[in-house]
C-alpha cells in the first residue's frame, strides 16, 4: 500500500501533495461527430433567435433591413 504523505525538501510532512489521476480524452472532435452536431444546432438556434429579435426591434424582416442599408 502506498503512503499518502510526502516529505518536502525541508523535511516537513506534506499530506496535500497527492497527484490527481490524469484523464486524456482521445476522441476526435472533427468531422460528423455528436459534438459537432450539437454545436451546429446551438449556433443555428442562436442565429434564428437573433433574426427574430432583429425583426421585433426594427419592424422589418432581414431582407427589408438589408435593403434599407
JSON list of C-alpha atoms in Angstrom, two decimals, residues 16-44:
[
{"chain": "A", "resi": 16, "resn": "UNK", "atom": "CA", "xyz": [-1.63, 17.60, 0.43]},
{"chain": "A", "resi": 17, "resn": "UNK", "atom": "CA", "xyz": [0.83, 16.63, -2.30]},
{"chain": "A", "resi": 18, "resn": "UNK", "atom": "CA", "xyz": [-1.23, 13.77, -3.73]},
{"chain": "A", "resi": 19, "resn": "UNK", "atom": "CA", "xyz": [-1.21, 13.91, -7.50]},
{"chain": "A", "resi": 20, "resn": "UNK", "atom": "CA", "xyz": [-4.65, 13.64, -9.13]},
{"chain": "A", "resi": 21, "resn": "UNK", "atom": "CA", "xyz": [-5.33, 10.98, -11.72]},
{"chain": "A", "resi": 22, "resn": "UNK", "atom": "CA", "xyz": [-4.90, 12.37, -15.22]},
{"chain": "A", "resi": 23, "resn": "UNK", "atom": "CA", "xyz": [-7.57, 11.76, -17.84]},
{"chain": "A", "resi": 24, "resn": "UNK", "atom": "CA", "xyz": [-6.97, 12.42, -21.52]},
{"chain": "A", "resi": 25, "resn": "UNK", "atom": "CA", "xyz": [-9.94, 12.41, -23.88]},
{"chain": "A", "resi": 26, "resn": "UNK", "atom": "CA", "xyz": [-8.67, 10.85, -27.09]},
{"chain": "A", "resi": 27, "resn": "UNK", "atom": "CA", "xyz": [-11.90, 11.09, -29.10]},
{"chain": "A", "resi": 28, "resn": "UNK", "atom": "CA", "xyz": [-11.83, 13.08, -32.29]},
{"chain": "A", "resi": 29, "resn": "UNK", "atom": "CA", "xyz": [-13.74, 16.36, -32.39]},
{"chain": "A", "resi": 30, "resn": "UNK", "atom": "CA", "xyz": [-13.60, 16.83, -36.16]},
{"chain": "A", "resi": 31, "resn": "UNK", "atom": "CA", "xyz": [-16.00, 15.60, -38.83]},
{"chain": "A", "resi": 32, "resn": "UNK", "atom": "CA", "xyz": [-19.58, 14.47, -38.25]},
{"chain": "A", "resi": 33, "resn": "UNK", "atom": "CA", "xyz": [-19.40, 13.79, -34.54]},
{"chain": "A", "resi": 34, "resn": "UNK", "atom": "CA", "xyz": [-22.04, 14.24, -31.87]},
{"chain": "A", "resi": 35, "resn": "UNK", "atom": "CA", "xyz": [-20.10, 17.25, -30.52]},
{"chain": "A", "resi": 36, "resn": "UNK", "atom": "CA", "xyz": [-20.09, 18.96, -33.95]},
{"chain": "A", "resi": 37, "resn": "UNK", "atom": "CA", "xyz": [-23.80, 18.34, -34.45]},
{"chain": "A", "resi": 38, "resn": "UNK", "atom": "CA", "xyz": [-24.69, 19.78, -31.05]},
{"chain": "A", "resi": 39, "resn": "UNK", "atom": "CA", "xyz": [-22.52, 22.85, -31.68]},
{"chain": "A", "resi": 40, "resn": "UNK", "atom": "CA", "xyz": [-24.06, 23.38, -35.11]},
{"chain": "A", "resi": 41, "resn": "UNK", "atom": "CA", "xyz": [-27.58, 23.11, -33.70]},
{"chain": "A", "resi": 42, "resn": "UNK", "atom": "CA", "xyz": [-26.87, 25.54, -30.89]},
{"chain": "A", "resi": 43, "resn": "UNK", "atom": "CA", "xyz": [-25.37, 28.10, -33.26]},
{"chain": "A", "resi": 44, "resn": "UNK", "atom": "CA", "xyz": [-28.38, 27.75, -35.56]}
]
